[in-house]
PDB file of N, CA and C in Angstrom:
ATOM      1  N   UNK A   1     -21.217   1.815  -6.309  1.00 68.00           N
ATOM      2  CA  UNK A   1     -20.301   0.664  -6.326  1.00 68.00           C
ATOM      3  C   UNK A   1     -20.116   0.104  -4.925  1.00 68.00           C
ATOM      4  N   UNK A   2     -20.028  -1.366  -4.659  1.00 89.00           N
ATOM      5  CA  UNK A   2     -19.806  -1.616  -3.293  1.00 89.00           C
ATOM      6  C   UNK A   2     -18.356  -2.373  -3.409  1.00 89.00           C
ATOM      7  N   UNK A   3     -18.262  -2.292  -1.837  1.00 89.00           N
ATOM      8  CA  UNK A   3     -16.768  -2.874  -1.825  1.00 89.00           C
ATOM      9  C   UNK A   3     -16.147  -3.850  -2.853  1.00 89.00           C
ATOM     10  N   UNK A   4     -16.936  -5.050  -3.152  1.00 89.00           N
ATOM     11  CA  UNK A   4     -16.930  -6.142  -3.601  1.00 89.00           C
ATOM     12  C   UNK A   4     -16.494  -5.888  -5.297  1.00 89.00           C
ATOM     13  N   UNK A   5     -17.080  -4.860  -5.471  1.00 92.00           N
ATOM     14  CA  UNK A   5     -16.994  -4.060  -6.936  1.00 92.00           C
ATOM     15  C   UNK A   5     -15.719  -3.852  -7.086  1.00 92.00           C
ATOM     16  N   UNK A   6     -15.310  -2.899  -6.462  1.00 88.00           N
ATOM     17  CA  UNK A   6     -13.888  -1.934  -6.198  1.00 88.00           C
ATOM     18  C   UNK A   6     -13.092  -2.970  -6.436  1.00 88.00           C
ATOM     19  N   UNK A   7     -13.220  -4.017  -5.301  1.00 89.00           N
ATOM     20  CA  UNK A   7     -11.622  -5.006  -5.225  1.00 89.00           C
ATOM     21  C   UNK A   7     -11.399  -5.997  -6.666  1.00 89.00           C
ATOM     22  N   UNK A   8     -12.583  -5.682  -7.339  1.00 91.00           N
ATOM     23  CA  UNK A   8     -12.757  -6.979  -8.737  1.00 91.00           C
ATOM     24  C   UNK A   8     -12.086  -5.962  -9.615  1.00 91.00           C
ATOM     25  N   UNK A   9     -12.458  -4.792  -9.370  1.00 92.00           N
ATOM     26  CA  UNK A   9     -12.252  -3.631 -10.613  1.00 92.00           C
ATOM     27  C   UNK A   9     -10.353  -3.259 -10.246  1.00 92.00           C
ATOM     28  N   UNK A  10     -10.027  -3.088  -8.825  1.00 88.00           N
ATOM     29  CA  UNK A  10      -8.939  -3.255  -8.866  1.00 88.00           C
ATOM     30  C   UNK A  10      -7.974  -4.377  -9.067  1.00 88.00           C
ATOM     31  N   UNK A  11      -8.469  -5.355  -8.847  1.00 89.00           N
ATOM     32  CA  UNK A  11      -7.889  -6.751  -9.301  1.00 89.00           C
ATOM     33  C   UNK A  11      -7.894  -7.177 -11.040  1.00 89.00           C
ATOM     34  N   UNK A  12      -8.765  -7.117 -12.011  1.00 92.00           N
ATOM     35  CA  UNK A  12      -8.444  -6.727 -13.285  1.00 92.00           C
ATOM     36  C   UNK A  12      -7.835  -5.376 -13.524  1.00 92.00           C
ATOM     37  N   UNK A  13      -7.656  -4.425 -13.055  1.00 87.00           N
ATOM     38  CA  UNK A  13      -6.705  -3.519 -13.481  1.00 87.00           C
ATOM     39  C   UNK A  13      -5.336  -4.191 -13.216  1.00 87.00           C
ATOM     40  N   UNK A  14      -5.606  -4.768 -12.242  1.00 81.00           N
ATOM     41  CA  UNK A  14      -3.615  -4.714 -11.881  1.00 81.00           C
ATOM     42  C   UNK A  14      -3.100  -6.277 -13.138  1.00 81.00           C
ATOM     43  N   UNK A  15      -4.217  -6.670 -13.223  1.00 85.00           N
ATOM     44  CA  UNK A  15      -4.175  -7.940 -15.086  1.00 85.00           C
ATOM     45  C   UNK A  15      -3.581  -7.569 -15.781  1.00 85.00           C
ATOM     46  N   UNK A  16      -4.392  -6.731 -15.992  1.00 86.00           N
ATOM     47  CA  UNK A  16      -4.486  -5.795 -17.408  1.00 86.00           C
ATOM     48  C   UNK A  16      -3.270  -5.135 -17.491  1.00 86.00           C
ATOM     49  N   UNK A  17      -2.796  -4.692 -16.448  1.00 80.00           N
ATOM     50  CA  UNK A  17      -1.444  -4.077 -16.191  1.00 80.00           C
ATOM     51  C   UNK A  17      -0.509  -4.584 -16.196  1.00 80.00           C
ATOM     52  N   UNK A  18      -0.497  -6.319 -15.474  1.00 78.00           N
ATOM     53  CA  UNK A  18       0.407  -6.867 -15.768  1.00 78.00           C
ATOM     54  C   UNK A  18       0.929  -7.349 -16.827  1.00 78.00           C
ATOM     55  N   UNK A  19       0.314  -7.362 -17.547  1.00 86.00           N
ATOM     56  CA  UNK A  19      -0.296  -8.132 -19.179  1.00 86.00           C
ATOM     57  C   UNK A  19       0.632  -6.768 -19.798  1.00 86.00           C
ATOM     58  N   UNK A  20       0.646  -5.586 -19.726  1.00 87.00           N
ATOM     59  CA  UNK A  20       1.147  -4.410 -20.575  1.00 87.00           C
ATOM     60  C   UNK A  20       2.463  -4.288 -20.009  1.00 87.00           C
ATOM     61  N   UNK A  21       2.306  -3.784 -18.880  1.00 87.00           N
ATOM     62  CA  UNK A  21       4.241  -3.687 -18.683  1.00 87.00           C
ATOM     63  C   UNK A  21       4.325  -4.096 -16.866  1.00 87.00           C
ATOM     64  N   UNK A  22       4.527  -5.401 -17.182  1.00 83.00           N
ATOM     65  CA  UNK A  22       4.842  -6.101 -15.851  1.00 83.00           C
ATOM     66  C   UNK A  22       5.711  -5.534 -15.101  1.00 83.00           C
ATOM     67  N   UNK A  23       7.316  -4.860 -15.411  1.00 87.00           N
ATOM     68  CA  UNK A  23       7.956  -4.452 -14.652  1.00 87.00           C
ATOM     69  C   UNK A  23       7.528  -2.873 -13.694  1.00 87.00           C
ATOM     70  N   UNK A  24       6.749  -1.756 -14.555  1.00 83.00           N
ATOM     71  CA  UNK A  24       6.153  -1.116 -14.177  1.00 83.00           C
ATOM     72  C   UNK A  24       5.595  -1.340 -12.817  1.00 83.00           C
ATOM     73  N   UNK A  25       4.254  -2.126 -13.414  1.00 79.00           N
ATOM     74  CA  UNK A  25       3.071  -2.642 -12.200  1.00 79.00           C
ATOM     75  C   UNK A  25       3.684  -3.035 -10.889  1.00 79.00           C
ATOM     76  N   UNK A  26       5.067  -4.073 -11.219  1.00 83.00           N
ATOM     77  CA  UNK A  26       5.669  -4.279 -10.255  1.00 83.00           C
ATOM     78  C   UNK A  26       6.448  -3.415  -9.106  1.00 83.00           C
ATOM     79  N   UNK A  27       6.863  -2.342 -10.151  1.00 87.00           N
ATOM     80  CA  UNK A  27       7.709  -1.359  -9.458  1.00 87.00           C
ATOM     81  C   UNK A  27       6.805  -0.536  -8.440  1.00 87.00           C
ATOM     82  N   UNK A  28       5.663  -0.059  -8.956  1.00 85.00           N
ATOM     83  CA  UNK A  28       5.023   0.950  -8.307  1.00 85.00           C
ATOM     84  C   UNK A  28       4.161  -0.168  -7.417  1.00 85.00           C
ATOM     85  N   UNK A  29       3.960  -1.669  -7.505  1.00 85.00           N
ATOM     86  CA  UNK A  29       3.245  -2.271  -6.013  1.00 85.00           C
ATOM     87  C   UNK A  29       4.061  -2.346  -5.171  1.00 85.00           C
ATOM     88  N   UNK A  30       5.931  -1.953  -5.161  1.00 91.00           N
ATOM     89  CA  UNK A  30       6.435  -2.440  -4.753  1.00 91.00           C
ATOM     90  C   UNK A  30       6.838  -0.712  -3.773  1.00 91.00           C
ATOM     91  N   UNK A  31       6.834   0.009  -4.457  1.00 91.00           N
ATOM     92  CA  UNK A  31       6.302   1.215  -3.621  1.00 91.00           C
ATOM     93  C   UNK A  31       5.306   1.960  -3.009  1.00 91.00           C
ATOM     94  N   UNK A  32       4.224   1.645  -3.741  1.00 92.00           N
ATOM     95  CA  UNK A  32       3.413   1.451  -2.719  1.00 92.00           C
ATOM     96  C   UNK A  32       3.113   0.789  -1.523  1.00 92.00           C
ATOM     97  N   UNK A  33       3.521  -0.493  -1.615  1.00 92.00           N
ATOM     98  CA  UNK A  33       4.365  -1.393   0.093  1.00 92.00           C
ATOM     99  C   UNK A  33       4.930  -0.821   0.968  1.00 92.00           C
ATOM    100  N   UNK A  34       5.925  -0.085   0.108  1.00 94.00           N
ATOM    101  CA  UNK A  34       6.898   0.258   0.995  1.00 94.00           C
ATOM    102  C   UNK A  34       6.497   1.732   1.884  1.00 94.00           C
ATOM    103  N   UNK A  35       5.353   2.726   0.907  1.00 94.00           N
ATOM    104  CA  UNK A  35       4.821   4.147   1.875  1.00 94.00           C
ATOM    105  C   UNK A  35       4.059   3.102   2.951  1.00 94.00           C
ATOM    106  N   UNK A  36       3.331   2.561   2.766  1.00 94.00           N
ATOM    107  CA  UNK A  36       2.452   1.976   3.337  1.00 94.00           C
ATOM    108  C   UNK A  36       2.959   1.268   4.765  1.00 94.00           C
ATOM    109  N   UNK A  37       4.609   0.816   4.620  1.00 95.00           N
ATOM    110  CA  UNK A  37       4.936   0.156   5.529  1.00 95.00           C
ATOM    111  C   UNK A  37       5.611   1.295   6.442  1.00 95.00           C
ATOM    112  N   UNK A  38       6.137   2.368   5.724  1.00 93.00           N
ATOM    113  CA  UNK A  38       7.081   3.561   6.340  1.00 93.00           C
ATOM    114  C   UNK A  38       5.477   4.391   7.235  1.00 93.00           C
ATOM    115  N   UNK A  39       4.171   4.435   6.458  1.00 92.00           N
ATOM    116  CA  UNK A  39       3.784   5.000   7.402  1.00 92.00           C
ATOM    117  C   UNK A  39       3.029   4.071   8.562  1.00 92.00           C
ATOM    118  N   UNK A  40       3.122   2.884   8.501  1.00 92.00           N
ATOM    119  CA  UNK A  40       2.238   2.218   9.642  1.00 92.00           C
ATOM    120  C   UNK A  40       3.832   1.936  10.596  1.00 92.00           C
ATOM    121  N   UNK A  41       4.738   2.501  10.063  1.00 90.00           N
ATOM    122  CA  UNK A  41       6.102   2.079  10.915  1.00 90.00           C
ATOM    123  C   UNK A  41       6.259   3.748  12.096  1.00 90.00           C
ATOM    124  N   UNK A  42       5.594   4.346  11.014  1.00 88.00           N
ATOM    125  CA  UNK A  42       5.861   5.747  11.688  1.00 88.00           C
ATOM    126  C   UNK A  42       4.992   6.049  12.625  1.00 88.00           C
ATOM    127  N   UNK A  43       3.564   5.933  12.395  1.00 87.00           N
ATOM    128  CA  UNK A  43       2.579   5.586  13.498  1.00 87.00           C
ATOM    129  C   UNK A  43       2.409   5.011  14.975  1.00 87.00           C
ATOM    130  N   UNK A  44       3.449   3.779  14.565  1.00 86.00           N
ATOM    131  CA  UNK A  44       3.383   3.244  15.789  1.00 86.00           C
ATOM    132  C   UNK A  44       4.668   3.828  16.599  1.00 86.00           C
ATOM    133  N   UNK A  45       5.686   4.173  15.787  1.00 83.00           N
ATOM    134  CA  UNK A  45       6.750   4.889  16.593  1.00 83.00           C
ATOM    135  C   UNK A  45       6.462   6.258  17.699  1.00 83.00           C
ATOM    136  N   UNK A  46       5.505   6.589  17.167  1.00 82.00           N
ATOM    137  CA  UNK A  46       5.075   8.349  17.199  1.00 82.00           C
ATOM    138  C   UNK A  46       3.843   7.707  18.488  1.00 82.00           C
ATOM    139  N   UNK A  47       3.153   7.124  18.134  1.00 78.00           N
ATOM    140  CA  UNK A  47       2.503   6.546  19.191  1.00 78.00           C
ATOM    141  C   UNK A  47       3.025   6.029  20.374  1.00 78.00           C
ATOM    142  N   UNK A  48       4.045   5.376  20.631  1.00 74.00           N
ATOM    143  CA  UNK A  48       5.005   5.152  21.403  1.00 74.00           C
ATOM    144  C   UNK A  48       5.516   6.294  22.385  1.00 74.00           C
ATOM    145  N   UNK A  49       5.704   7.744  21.771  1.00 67.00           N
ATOM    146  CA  UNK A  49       5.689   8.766  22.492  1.00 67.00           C
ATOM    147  C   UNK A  49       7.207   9.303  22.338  1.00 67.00           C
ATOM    148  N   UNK A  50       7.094  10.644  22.278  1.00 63.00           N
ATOM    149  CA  UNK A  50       8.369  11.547  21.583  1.00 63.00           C
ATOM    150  C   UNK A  50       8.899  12.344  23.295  1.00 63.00           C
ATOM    151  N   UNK A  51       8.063  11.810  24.107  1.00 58.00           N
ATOM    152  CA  UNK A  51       8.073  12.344  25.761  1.00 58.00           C
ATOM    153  C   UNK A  51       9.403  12.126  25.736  1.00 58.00           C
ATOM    154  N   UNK A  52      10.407  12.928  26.085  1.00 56.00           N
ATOM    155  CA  UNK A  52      11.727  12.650  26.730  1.00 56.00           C
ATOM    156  C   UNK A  52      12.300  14.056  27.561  1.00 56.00           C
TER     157      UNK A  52
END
């Protein structure tokens, strides 16, 4: 499968999903955002340096 595959195959899943139980799909893209943002938030904090 190449990239191009993946993002079509994930893009009709999240359809298909929306189409079945929209609030669901919504809930869990909406947590998934949010690990996603806690760890690129944590990264750069930690990168910043814990030196004191």
């Amino acid at each position: 499968m190449t990239r191009l595959d993946i993002v079509l195959f994930a893009l009709l899943a999240l359809g298909v999903g929306l189409l079945i139980a929209p609030q669901f799909v919504a809930s869990l893209f909406f947590g998934v955002g949010v690990i996603v943002f806690g760890i690129r938030w944590f990264v750069r904090s930690s990168r910043r340096g814990w030196r004191r």
